[in-house]
Amino acid sequence: MTGTITKSTGSWYQVLENKSGLFYEARIRGKFKLKKIRLTNPLAVGDKVDFEMDTDGIAWVTHIHPRENYLIRKSVNLSKEAHIIASNVDIACFLFTVKNPETSLGFLDRFLACCEAYSIPPLIIFNKIDLLTDADKEVLSIIQEIYKPLPYSMLEVSAQTGENLATLKDILKDKISVFFGHSGAGKSTLVNALQPDLNLKTSEISEVHLKGKHTTTFAQMHFWDFGGSVIDTPGVREFAMIDVEREEIQHFFPEIFEIGRTCKYHNCLHINEPQCQVLTAIETGEISDTRYATYTKLLDEELENRKF
């Protein structure tokens, strides 16, 4: 039988059988390992798999189909490289909040770079816009100006007022989506606003640190009444890229890659090379210095990863 992994707790899985639409509790045999890539989890929500049933009604996964794409986060286990968050995704939504909590541009840029690296269309959702003061709106406008020239869709929404929820539904319809953002950015609240009967647990904002408390402890796929599904994931503190060469990282920043093609040297990494057009573009403001800072940080991390 073939199916899709719809839930992962780390020790067991739930698989949706394609033809019958039935859910089965699934396991993976200890000797079953993925090749080429070091991961903390061999299976992820969204994976297409083959499985067979035993006499106790347990589904045993026997084969993982090649993934079209996936997103990964850094592993807390230093003996491994990464943990797959979700696979075979049609659209990845990043919830950006100007405040309560404040979202870092570095986190957003790392997310966008990972979407580029693994061929996932991203959507930047500016959430909780009902909370913004005039001063906050000015900050939001400055942030949006950074990303308008880039090939990324953006949408302002509010789960409280319902602003642009109908538009968001149209975007998500019949797609497999996944939502990301800092803990407390309103991920579960927004999902519940799109479909109230899902009743995802929401988090409260800590008044001390103005950050949310993690409420999701495992990944699970939920199905929209209007078509498609959303993968609810644990809070992600930092996205990661693996199996990526140092010279490839600039490909995941469209504006750096485009301007970098005019550099004097074809192998320019845009660090301190002579006649680097990217460094000139940063000085003139054509390339955002915050985006460039994330780019150089990823370069540094690639060197660190070579030690493993």
PDB file of C-alpha atoms in Angstrom:
ATOM      1  CA  MET A   1       0.000   0.000   0.000  1.00  0.00           C
ATOM      2  CA  THR A   2       1.044   3.603  -0.515  1.00  0.00           C
ATOM      3  CA  GLY A   3       0.236   6.643   1.569  1.00  0.00           C
ATOM      4  CA  THR A   4       1.317   9.936   3.092  1.00  0.00           C
ATOM      5  CA  ILE A   5       2.813  10.501   6.538  1.00  0.00           C
ATOM      6  CA  THR A   6       0.400  12.860   8.320  1.00  0.00           C
ATOM      7  CA  LYS A   7       1.781  12.822  11.861  1.00  0.00           C
ATOM      8  CA  SER A   8       5.156  12.273  13.486  1.00  0.00           C
ATOM      9  CA  THR A   9       5.885  12.183  17.201  1.00  0.00           C
ATOM     10  CA  GLY A  10       9.446  10.953  16.796  1.00  0.00           C
ATOM     11  CA  SER A  11       8.673   7.437  17.982  1.00  0.00           C
ATOM     12  CA  TRP A  12       5.645   6.597  15.838  1.00  0.00           C
ATOM     13  CA  TYR A  13       3.840   7.890  12.777  1.00  0.00           C
ATOM     14  CA  GLN A  14       0.396   8.161  11.252  1.00  0.00           C
ATOM     15  CA  VAL A  15      -0.011   7.303   7.586  1.00  0.00           C
ATOM     16  CA  LEU A  16      -2.986   8.101   5.330  1.00  0.00           C
ATOM     17  CA  GLU A  17      -3.579   5.344   2.795  1.00  0.00           C
ATOM     18  CA  ASN A  18      -4.138   6.885  -0.629  1.00  0.00           C
ATOM     19  CA  LYS A  19      -6.987   4.771  -1.971  1.00  0.00           C
ATOM     20  CA  SER A  20      -9.141   4.128   1.109  1.00  0.00           C
ATOM     21  CA  GLY A  21      -8.536   7.409   2.923  1.00  0.00           C
ATOM     22  CA  LEU A  22      -7.978   5.452   6.136  1.00  0.00           C
ATOM     23  CA  PHE A  23      -5.378   6.355   8.758  1.00  0.00           C
ATOM     24  CA  TYR A  24      -3.009   3.761  10.205  1.00  0.00           C
ATOM     25  CA  GLU A  25      -0.565   3.805  13.088  1.00  0.00           C
ATOM     26  CA  ALA A  26       2.836   3.292  11.548  1.00  0.00           C
ATOM     27  CA  ARG A  27       6.310   2.251  12.582  1.00  0.00           C
ATOM     28  CA  ILE A  28       9.673   2.177  10.888  1.00  0.00           C
ATOM     29  CA  ARG A  29      12.108  -0.696  11.327  1.00  0.00           C
ATOM     30  CA  GLY A  30      15.363   0.020  13.140  1.00  0.00           C
ATOM     31  CA  LYS A  31      17.497  -1.072  10.217  1.00  0.00           C
ATOM     32  CA  PHE A  32      15.644   1.300   7.892  1.00  0.00           C
ATOM     33  CA  LYS A  33      17.975   4.254   7.269  1.00  0.00           C
ATOM     34  CA  LEU A  34      18.169   7.059   4.751  1.00  0.00           C
ATOM     35  CA  LYS A  35      21.299   7.255   2.667  1.00  0.00           C
ATOM     36  CA  LYS A  36      23.497  10.244   1.804  1.00  0.00           C
ATOM     37  CA  ILE A  37      22.044  12.627   4.384  1.00  0.00           C
ATOM     38  CA  ARG A  38      22.493  12.609   8.157  1.00  0.00           C
ATOM     39  CA  LEU A  39      19.195  13.329   9.884  1.00  0.00           C
ATOM     40  CA  THR A  40      17.631  12.919  13.292  1.00  0.00           C
ATOM     41  CA  ASN A  41      14.379  11.714  11.722  1.00  0.00           C
ATOM     42  CA  PRO A  42      14.183   9.253   8.823  1.00  0.00           C
ATOM     43  CA  LEU A  43      10.516  10.089   8.163  1.00  0.00           C
ATOM     44  CA  ALA A  44       8.766  13.476   8.028  1.00  0.00           C
ATOM     45  CA  VAL A  45       5.187  14.672   7.668  1.00  0.00           C
ATOM     46  CA  GLY A  46       4.443  14.948   3.958  1.00  0.00           C
ATOM     47  CA  ASP A  47       6.573  11.960   2.970  1.00  0.00           C
ATOM     48  CA  LYS A  48       5.096   9.579   0.402  1.00  0.00           C
ATOM     49  CA  VAL A  49       5.708   6.000   1.518  1.00  0.00           C
ATOM     50  CA  ASP A  50       5.011   2.355   0.813  1.00  0.00           C
ATOM     51  CA  PHE A  51       3.923   0.266   3.799  1.00  0.00           C
ATOM     52  CA  GLU A  52       2.652  -3.176   4.722  1.00  0.00           C
ATOM     53  CA  MET A  53       0.347  -4.291   7.531  1.00  0.00           C
ATOM     54  CA  ASP A  54       1.183  -6.875  10.172  1.00  0.00           C
ATOM     55  CA  THR A  55      -1.261  -9.130  11.995  1.00  0.00           C
ATOM     56  CA  ASP A  56      -1.649  -6.593  14.820  1.00  0.00           C
ATOM     57  CA  GLY A  57      -2.853  -3.867  12.461  1.00  0.00           C
ATOM     58  CA  ILE A  58       0.408  -1.918  12.586  1.00  0.00           C
ATOM     59  CA  ALA A  59       1.672  -0.350   9.364  1.00  0.00           C
ATOM     60  CA  TRP A  60       5.376  -0.921   8.740  1.00  0.00           C
ATOM     61  CA  VAL A  61       6.983   1.559   6.357  1.00  0.00           C
ATOM     62  CA  THR A  62       9.080  -0.255   3.766  1.00  0.00           C
ATOM     63  CA  HIS A  63      10.030   2.503   1.324  1.00  0.00           C
ATOM     64  CA  ILE A  64      10.192   6.306   1.157  1.00  0.00           C
ATOM     65  CA  HIS A  65       9.481   7.854  -2.230  1.00  0.00           C
ATOM     66  CA  PRO A  66      11.915  10.531  -3.443  1.00  0.00           C
ATOM     67  CA  ARG A  67      11.075  13.905  -1.911  1.00  0.00           C
ATOM     68  CA  GLU A  68      10.159  16.778  -4.230  1.00  0.00           C
ATOM     69  CA  ASN A  69      11.396  19.197  -1.577  1.00  0.00           C
ATOM     70  CA  TYR A  70      11.749  19.615   2.172  1.00  0.00           C
ATOM     71  CA  LEU A  71      12.554  22.149   4.863  1.00  0.00           C
ATOM     72  CA  ILE A  72      14.954  21.385   7.672  1.00  0.00           C
ATOM     73  CA  ARG A  73      15.963  22.899  10.975  1.00  0.00           C
ATOM     74  CA  LYS A  74      19.184  22.667  12.891  1.00  0.00           C
ATOM     75  CA  SER A  75      19.357  19.653  15.129  1.00  0.00           C
ATOM     76  CA  VAL A  76      19.856  20.002  18.857  1.00  0.00           C
ATOM     77  CA  ASN A  77      21.667  16.675  18.692  1.00  0.00           C
ATOM     78  CA  LEU A  78      25.235  17.523  17.729  1.00  0.00           C
ATOM     79  CA  SER A  79      25.894  14.034  16.413  1.00  0.00           C
ATOM     80  CA  LYS A  80      23.422  14.704  13.596  1.00  0.00           C
ATOM     81  CA  GLU A  81      23.161  17.533  11.111  1.00  0.00           C
ATOM     82  CA  ALA A  82      19.494  18.341  10.761  1.00  0.00           C
ATOM     83  CA  HIS A  83      15.868  17.473  11.324  1.00  0.00           C
ATOM     84  CA  ILE A  84      13.352  17.498   8.469  1.00  0.00           C
ATOM     85  CA  ILE A  85      10.387  19.718   9.381  1.00  0.00           C
ATOM     86  CA  ALA A  86       8.113  18.852   6.445  1.00  0.00           C
ATOM     87  CA  SER A  87       8.404  17.466   2.934  1.00  0.00           C
ATOM     88  CA  ASN A  88       6.618  17.671  -0.420  1.00  0.00           C
ATOM     89  CA  VAL A  89       5.290  21.155   0.354  1.00  0.00           C
ATOM     90  CA  ASP A  90       3.516  23.356  -2.226  1.00  0.00           C
ATOM     91  CA  ILE A  91       3.852  26.626  -0.298  1.00  0.00           C
ATOM     92  CA  ALA A  92       5.676  27.691   2.878  1.00  0.00           C
ATOM     93  CA  CYS A  93       4.135  30.581   4.813  1.00  0.00           C
ATOM     94  CA  PHE A  94       6.300  32.699   7.095  1.00  0.00           C
ATOM     95  CA  LEU A  95       4.437  34.676   9.746  1.00  0.00           C
ATOM     96  CA  PHE A  96       6.249  37.951  10.345  1.00  0.00           C
ATOM     97  CA  THR A  97       5.213  40.107  13.308  1.00  0.00           C
ATOM     98  CA  VAL A  98       6.516  43.627  13.872  1.00  0.00           C
ATOM     99  CA  LYS A  99       5.851  43.229  17.604  1.00  0.00           C
ATOM    100  CA  ASN A 100       4.464  40.747  20.137  1.00  0.00           C
ATOM    101  CA  PRO A 101       6.927  39.180  19.335  1.00  0.00           C
ATOM    102  CA  GLU A 102       9.332  41.124  17.147  1.00  0.00           C
ATOM    103  CA  THR A 103      10.491  38.999  14.219  1.00  0.00           C
ATOM    104  CA  SER A 104      14.139  39.170  13.230  1.00  0.00           C
ATOM    105  CA  LEU A 105      14.973  39.860   9.598  1.00  0.00           C
ATOM    106  CA  GLY A 106      17.771  37.307   9.829  1.00  0.00           C
ATOM    107  CA  PHE A 107      15.258  34.561  10.645  1.00  0.00           C
ATOM    108  CA  LEU A 108      13.109  35.570   7.671  1.00  0.00           C
ATOM    109  CA  ASP A 109      16.092  35.720   5.304  1.00  0.00           C
ATOM    110  CA  ARG A 110      17.326  32.310   6.402  1.00  0.00           C
ATOM    111  CA  PHE A 111      13.845  30.917   5.776  1.00  0.00           C
ATOM    112  CA  LEU A 112      13.737  32.458   2.283  1.00  0.00           C
ATOM    113  CA  ALA A 113      17.196  31.106   1.463  1.00  0.00           C
ATOM    114  CA  CYS A 114      16.111  27.609   2.503  1.00  0.00           C
ATOM    115  CA  CYS A 115      12.998  27.887   0.342  1.00  0.00           C
ATOM    116  CA  GLU A 116      15.244  28.831  -2.587  1.00  0.00           C
ATOM    117  CA  ALA A 117      17.638  25.982  -1.834  1.00  0.00           C
ATOM    118  CA  TYR A 118      14.912  23.341  -1.704  1.00  0.00           C
ATOM    119  CA  SER A 119      12.556  24.762  -4.365  1.00  0.00           C
ATOM    120  CA  ILE A 120       9.587  25.727  -2.189  1.00  0.00           C
ATOM    121  CA  PRO A 121       7.486  28.798  -3.084  1.00  0.00           C
ATOM    122  CA  PRO A 122       7.369  31.073  -0.008  1.00  0.00           C
ATOM    123  CA  LEU A 123       4.702  33.510   1.169  1.00  0.00           C
ATOM    124  CA  ILE A 124       5.563  36.263   3.654  1.00  0.00           C
ATOM    125  CA  ILE A 125       2.534  36.885   5.874  1.00  0.00           C
ATOM    126  CA  PHE A 126       2.663  40.076   7.907  1.00  0.00           C
ATOM    127  CA  ASN A 127       0.487  38.970  10.808  1.00  0.00           C
ATOM    128  CA  LYS A 128      -1.260  40.804  13.668  1.00  0.00           C
ATOM    129  CA  ILE A 129      -1.507  44.032  11.685  1.00  0.00           C
ATOM    130  CA  ASP A 130      -4.479  45.038  13.858  1.00  0.00           C
ATOM    131  CA  LEU A 131      -1.997  45.630  16.710  1.00  0.00           C
ATOM    132  CA  LEU A 132       0.184  48.103  14.827  1.00  0.00           C
ATOM    133  CA  THR A 133       0.451  51.741  15.821  1.00  0.00           C
ATOM    134  CA  ASP A 134       1.315  54.426  13.266  1.00  0.00           C
ATOM    135  CA  ALA A 135       4.977  54.101  14.263  1.00  0.00           C
ATOM    136  CA  ASP A 136       4.789  50.309  13.837  1.00  0.00           C
ATOM    137  CA  LYS A 137       3.262  50.755  10.390  1.00  0.00           C
ATOM    138  CA  GLU A 138       6.216  52.914   9.385  1.00  0.00           C
ATOM    139  CA  VAL A 139       8.568  50.118  10.476  1.00  0.00           C
ATOM    140  CA  LEU A 140       6.500  47.609   8.500  1.00  0.00           C
ATOM    141  CA  SER A 141       6.661  49.816   5.410  1.00  0.00           C
ATOM    142  CA  ILE A 142      10.472  49.992   5.638  1.00  0.00           C
ATOM    143  CA  ILE A 143      10.663  46.200   5.940  1.00  0.00           C
ATOM    144  CA  GLN A 144       8.333  45.681   2.993  1.00  0.00           C
ATOM    145  CA  GLU A 145      10.473  47.966   0.837  1.00  0.00           C
ATOM    146  CA  ILE A 146      13.386  45.536   1.339  1.00  0.00           C
ATOM    147  CA  TYR A 147      11.412  42.608  -0.078  1.00  0.00           C
ATOM    148  CA  LYS A 148       9.266  44.254  -2.773  1.00  0.00           C
ATOM    149  CA  PRO A 149      12.013  43.990  -5.442  1.00  0.00           C
ATOM    150  CA  LEU A 150      12.468  40.292  -4.657  1.00  0.00           C
ATOM    151  CA  PRO A 151      10.409  37.464  -6.222  1.00  0.00           C
ATOM    152  CA  TYR A 152       8.402  36.776  -3.055  1.00  0.00           C
ATOM    153  CA  SER A 153       4.683  37.240  -2.425  1.00  0.00           C
ATOM    154  CA  MET A 154       3.607  39.236   0.622  1.00  0.00           C
ATOM    155  CA  LEU A 155       0.252  39.561   2.391  1.00  0.00           C
ATOM    156  CA  GLU A 156      -0.952  41.525   5.430  1.00  0.00           C
ATOM    157  CA  VAL A 157      -3.440  39.625   7.590  1.00  0.00           C
ATOM    158  CA  SER A 158      -5.225  39.727  10.927  1.00  0.00           C
ATOM    159  CA  ALA A 159      -6.862  36.743  12.543  1.00  0.00           C
ATOM    160  CA  GLN A 160      -8.739  39.105  14.871  1.00  0.00           C
ATOM    161  CA  THR A 161     -10.325  41.358  12.241  1.00  0.00           C
ATOM    162  CA  GLY A 162     -10.370  38.816   9.416  1.00  0.00           C
ATOM    163  CA  GLU A 163      -8.423  41.085   7.089  1.00  0.00           C
ATOM    164  CA  ASN A 164      -7.290  39.234   3.949  1.00  0.00           C
ATOM    165  CA  LEU A 165      -8.254  35.811   5.346  1.00  0.00           C
ATOM    166  CA  ALA A 166     -10.388  35.153   2.242  1.00  0.00           C
ATOM    167  CA  THR A 167      -7.390  36.003   0.049  1.00  0.00           C
ATOM    168  CA  LEU A 168      -5.181  33.682   2.079  1.00  0.00           C
ATOM    169  CA  LYS A 169      -7.708  30.865   1.706  1.00  0.00           C
ATOM    170  CA  ASP A 170      -7.624  31.299  -2.059  1.00  0.00           C
ATOM    171  CA  ILE A 171      -3.825  31.077  -2.015  1.00  0.00           C
ATOM    172  CA  LEU A 172      -3.803  27.928   0.155  1.00  0.00           C
ATOM    173  CA  LYS A 173      -6.706  26.135  -1.551  1.00  0.00           C
ATOM    174  CA  ASP A 174      -5.796  22.632  -2.768  1.00  0.00           C
ATOM    175  CA  LYS A 175      -2.156  23.049  -1.710  1.00  0.00           C
ATOM    176  CA  ILE A 176      -0.026  21.394   0.963  1.00  0.00           C
ATOM    177  CA  SER A 177       1.130  24.317   3.086  1.00  0.00           C
ATOM    178  CA  VAL A 178       3.244  24.788   6.177  1.00  0.00           C
ATOM    179  CA  PHE A 179       3.340  27.756   8.555  1.00  0.00           C
ATOM    180  CA  PHE A 180       6.474  29.069  10.268  1.00  0.00           C
ATOM    181  CA  GLY A 181       7.348  31.950  12.516  1.00  0.00           C
ATOM    182  CA  HIS A 182       8.760  32.803  15.916  1.00  0.00           C
ATOM    183  CA  SER A 183       6.893  31.206  18.793  1.00  0.00           C
ATOM    184  CA  GLY A 184       3.986  33.503  19.587  1.00  0.00           C
ATOM    185  CA  ALA A 185       3.736  34.903  16.045  1.00  0.00           C
ATOM    186  CA  GLY A 186       0.145  33.657  15.855  1.00  0.00           C
ATOM    187  CA  LYS A 187       0.563  30.540  13.751  1.00  0.00           C
ATOM    188  CA  SER A 188      -2.076  28.418  15.489  1.00  0.00           C
ATOM    189  CA  THR A 189      -4.425  31.388  15.946  1.00  0.00           C
ATOM    190  CA  LEU A 190      -4.301  32.087  12.215  1.00  0.00           C
ATOM    191  CA  VAL A 191      -4.907  28.436  11.342  1.00  0.00           C
ATOM    192  CA  ASN A 192      -7.897  28.387  13.701  1.00  0.00           C
ATOM    193  CA  ALA A 193      -9.234  31.580  12.101  1.00  0.00           C
ATOM    194  CA  LEU A 194      -9.047  29.935   8.668  1.00  0.00           C
ATOM    195  CA  GLN A 195     -10.860  26.860  10.001  1.00  0.00           C
ATOM    196  CA  PRO A 196     -12.197  27.159  13.564  1.00  0.00           C
ATOM    197  CA  ASP A 197     -13.043  23.486  14.072  1.00  0.00           C
ATOM    198  CA  LEU A 198      -9.348  22.521  13.963  1.00  0.00           C
ATOM    199  CA  ASN A 199      -9.000  23.975  17.487  1.00  0.00           C
ATOM    200  CA  LEU A 200      -5.221  24.073  17.467  1.00  0.00           C
ATOM    201  CA  LYS A 201      -3.764  24.970  20.847  1.00  0.00           C
ATOM    202  CA  THR A 202      -2.555  28.579  20.933  1.00  0.00           C
ATOM    203  CA  SER A 203       0.199  30.082  23.043  1.00  0.00           C
ATOM    204  CA  GLU A 204       0.250  33.073  25.323  1.00  0.00           C
ATOM    205  CA  ILE A 205       2.852  35.808  25.008  1.00  0.00           C
ATOM    206  CA  SER A 206       5.257  36.020  27.921  1.00  0.00           C
ATOM    207  CA  GLU A 207       5.066  39.540  29.339  1.00  0.00           C
ATOM    208  CA  VAL A 208       8.659  39.297  30.492  1.00  0.00           C
ATOM    209  CA  HIS A 209      10.285  38.378  27.202  1.00  0.00           C
ATOM    210  CA  LEU A 210       7.413  39.127  24.785  1.00  0.00           C
ATOM    211  CA  LYS A 211       7.918  35.722  23.245  1.00  0.00           C
ATOM    212  CA  GLY A 212       5.479  32.905  22.892  1.00  0.00           C
ATOM    213  CA  LYS A 213       5.595  29.555  24.598  1.00  0.00           C
ATOM    214  CA  HIS A 214       5.972  26.578  22.291  1.00  0.00           C
ATOM    215  CA  THR A 215       2.656  24.736  22.064  1.00  0.00           C
ATOM    216  CA  THR A 216       3.212  22.209  19.258  1.00  0.00           C
ATOM    217  CA  THR A 217       5.480  19.329  20.243  1.00  0.00           C
ATOM    218  CA  PHE A 218       5.142  17.204  17.112  1.00  0.00           C
ATOM    219  CA  ALA A 219       4.361  17.740  13.434  1.00  0.00           C
ATOM    220  CA  GLN A 220       0.907  16.946  12.086  1.00  0.00           C
ATOM    221  CA  MET A 221      -0.997  17.504   8.845  1.00  0.00           C
ATOM    222  CA  HIS A 222      -4.493  18.989   9.104  1.00  0.00           C
ATOM    223  CA  PHE A 223      -6.938  19.096   6.200  1.00  0.00           C
ATOM    224  CA  TRP A 224      -8.737  22.271   5.146  1.00  0.00           C
ATOM    225  CA  ASP A 225     -12.472  22.131   4.461  1.00  0.00           C
ATOM    226  CA  PHE A 226     -11.825  24.415   1.482  1.00  0.00           C
ATOM    227  CA  GLY A 227      -9.273  21.998  -0.027  1.00  0.00           C
ATOM    228  CA  GLY A 228      -5.660  21.189   0.683  1.00  0.00           C
ATOM    229  CA  SER A 229      -3.869  20.813   3.996  1.00  0.00           C
ATOM    230  CA  VAL A 230      -1.547  22.531   6.442  1.00  0.00           C
ATOM    231  CA  ILE A 231       1.340  20.969   8.334  1.00  0.00           C
ATOM    232  CA  ASP A 232       1.462  22.227  11.911  1.00  0.00           C
ATOM    233  CA  THR A 233       5.032  22.072  13.204  1.00  0.00           C
ATOM    234  CA  PRO A 234       6.909  22.597  16.465  1.00  0.00           C
ATOM    235  CA  GLY A 235       8.512  26.004  16.895  1.00  0.00           C
ATOM    236  CA  VAL A 236      11.587  26.410  14.702  1.00  0.00           C
ATOM    237  CA  ARG A 237      14.401  28.501  16.142  1.00  0.00           C
ATOM    238  CA  GLU A 238      16.735  28.248  13.170  1.00  0.00           C
ATOM    239  CA  PHE A 239      16.488  26.836   9.671  1.00  0.00           C
ATOM    240  CA  ALA A 240      19.400  24.946   8.175  1.00  0.00           C
ATOM    241  CA  MET A 241      20.849  23.983   4.822  1.00  0.00           C
ATOM    242  CA  ILE A 242      22.827  20.809   4.311  1.00  0.00           C
ATOM    243  CA  ASP A 243      24.531  19.279   1.295  1.00  0.00           C
ATOM    244  CA  VAL A 244      25.031  22.799  -0.060  1.00  0.00           C
ATOM    245  CA  GLU A 245      28.401  23.956  -1.378  1.00  0.00           C
ATOM    246  CA  ARG A 246      29.845  27.269  -0.221  1.00  0.00           C
ATOM    247  CA  GLU A 247      29.786  28.670  -3.760  1.00  0.00           C
ATOM    248  CA  GLU A 248      26.091  27.807  -4.124  1.00  0.00           C
ATOM    249  CA  ILE A 249      24.815  29.911  -1.229  1.00  0.00           C
ATOM    250  CA  GLN A 250      24.685  33.111  -3.271  1.00  0.00           C
ATOM    251  CA  HIS A 251      22.218  31.377  -5.614  1.00  0.00           C
ATOM    252  CA  PHE A 252      19.669  31.467  -2.771  1.00  0.00           C
ATOM    253  CA  PHE A 253      19.732  35.273  -2.551  1.00  0.00           C
ATOM    254  CA  PRO A 254      18.293  36.372  -5.926  1.00  0.00           C
ATOM    255  CA  GLU A 255      19.526  39.965  -5.788  1.00  0.00           C
ATOM    256  CA  ILE A 256      23.060  38.938  -4.745  1.00  0.00           C
ATOM    257  CA  PHE A 257      23.219  36.280  -7.438  1.00  0.00           C
ATOM    258  CA  GLU A 258      21.947  38.630 -10.172  1.00  0.00           C
ATOM    259  CA  ILE A 259      24.334  41.477  -9.382  1.00  0.00           C
ATOM    260  CA  GLY A 260      27.145  39.003  -8.635  1.00  0.00           C
ATOM    261  CA  ARG A 261      27.111  37.919 -12.275  1.00  0.00           C
ATOM    262  CA  THR A 262      28.709  41.261 -13.132  1.00  0.00           C
ATOM    263  CA  CYS A 263      31.650  40.862 -10.724  1.00  0.00           C
ATOM    264  CA  LYS A 264      35.135  40.806 -12.206  1.00  0.00           C
ATOM    265  CA  TYR A 265      35.802  37.238 -11.065  1.00  0.00           C
ATOM    266  CA  HIS A 266      33.362  34.461 -11.903  1.00  0.00           C
ATOM    267  CA  ASN A 267      34.029  32.715  -8.579  1.00  0.00           C
ATOM    268  CA  CYS A 268      33.567  35.859  -6.475  1.00  0.00           C
ATOM    269  CA  LEU A 269      32.066  35.122  -3.045  1.00  0.00           C
ATOM    270  CA  HIS A 270      31.402  38.830  -2.392  1.00  0.00           C
ATOM    271  CA  ILE A 271      33.467  39.060   0.775  1.00  0.00           C
ATOM    272  CA  ASN A 272      36.534  41.175   0.021  1.00  0.00           C
ATOM    273  CA  GLU A 273      37.354  40.456  -3.625  1.00  0.00           C
ATOM    274  CA  PRO A 274      38.464  43.351  -5.861  1.00  0.00           C
ATOM    275  CA  GLN A 275      35.868  44.927  -8.158  1.00  0.00           C
ATOM    276  CA  CYS A 276      33.014  43.064  -6.448  1.00  0.00           C
ATOM    277  CA  GLN A 277      29.777  44.574  -7.692  1.00  0.00           C
ATOM    278  CA  VAL A 278      27.794  43.131  -4.769  1.00  0.00           C
ATOM    279  CA  LEU A 279      29.869  45.057  -2.229  1.00  0.00           C
ATOM    280  CA  THR A 280      29.319  48.195  -4.310  1.00  0.00           C
ATOM    281  CA  ALA A 281      25.557  47.529  -4.376  1.00  0.00           C
ATOM    282  CA  ILE A 282      25.512  47.249  -0.590  1.00  0.00           C
ATOM    283  CA  GLU A 283      27.221  50.638  -0.290  1.00  0.00           C
ATOM    284  CA  THR A 284      24.647  52.244  -2.589  1.00  0.00           C
ATOM    285  CA  GLY A 285      21.727  50.553  -0.838  1.00  0.00           C
ATOM    286  CA  GLU A 286      20.758  48.442  -3.849  1.00  0.00           C
ATOM    287  CA  ILE A 287      21.251  45.330  -1.700  1.00  0.00           C
ATOM    288  CA  SER A 288      20.007  45.302   1.884  1.00  0.00           C
ATOM    289  CA  ASP A 289      22.779  45.075   4.456  1.00  0.00           C
ATOM    290  CA  THR A 290      20.566  42.837   6.620  1.00  0.00           C
ATOM    291  CA  ARG A 291      20.162  40.356   3.762  1.00  0.00           C
ATOM    292  CA  TYR A 292      23.900  40.446   3.110  1.00  0.00           C
ATOM    293  CA  ALA A 293      24.571  39.795   6.817  1.00  0.00           C
ATOM    294  CA  THR A 294      22.523  36.605   6.636  1.00  0.00           C
ATOM    295  CA  TYR A 295      24.358  35.581   3.473  1.00  0.00           C
ATOM    296  CA  THR A 296      27.784  35.932   5.117  1.00  0.00           C
ATOM    297  CA  LYS A 297      26.563  34.074   8.204  1.00  0.00           C
ATOM    298  CA  LEU A 298      25.537  31.136   6.022  1.00  0.00           C
ATOM    299  CA  LEU A 299      28.983  31.199   4.416  1.00  0.00           C
ATOM    300  CA  ASP A 300      30.554  30.947   7.869  1.00  0.00           C
ATOM    301  CA  GLU A 301      28.258  28.083   8.856  1.00  0.00           C
ATOM    302  CA  GLU A 302      29.170  26.123   5.745  1.00  0.00           C
ATOM    303  CA  LEU A 303      32.788  26.192   6.884  1.00  0.00           C
ATOM    304  CA  GLU A 304      31.759  24.980  10.338  1.00  0.00           C
ATOM    305  CA  ASN A 305      29.715  22.133   8.856  1.00  0.00           C
ATOM    306  CA  ARG A 306      32.803  20.787   7.093  1.00  0.00           C
ATOM    307  CA  LYS A 307      34.149  19.777  10.499  1.00  0.00           C
ATOM    308  CA  PHE A 308      31.423  17.149  10.946  1.00  0.00           C
TER     309      PHE A 308
END
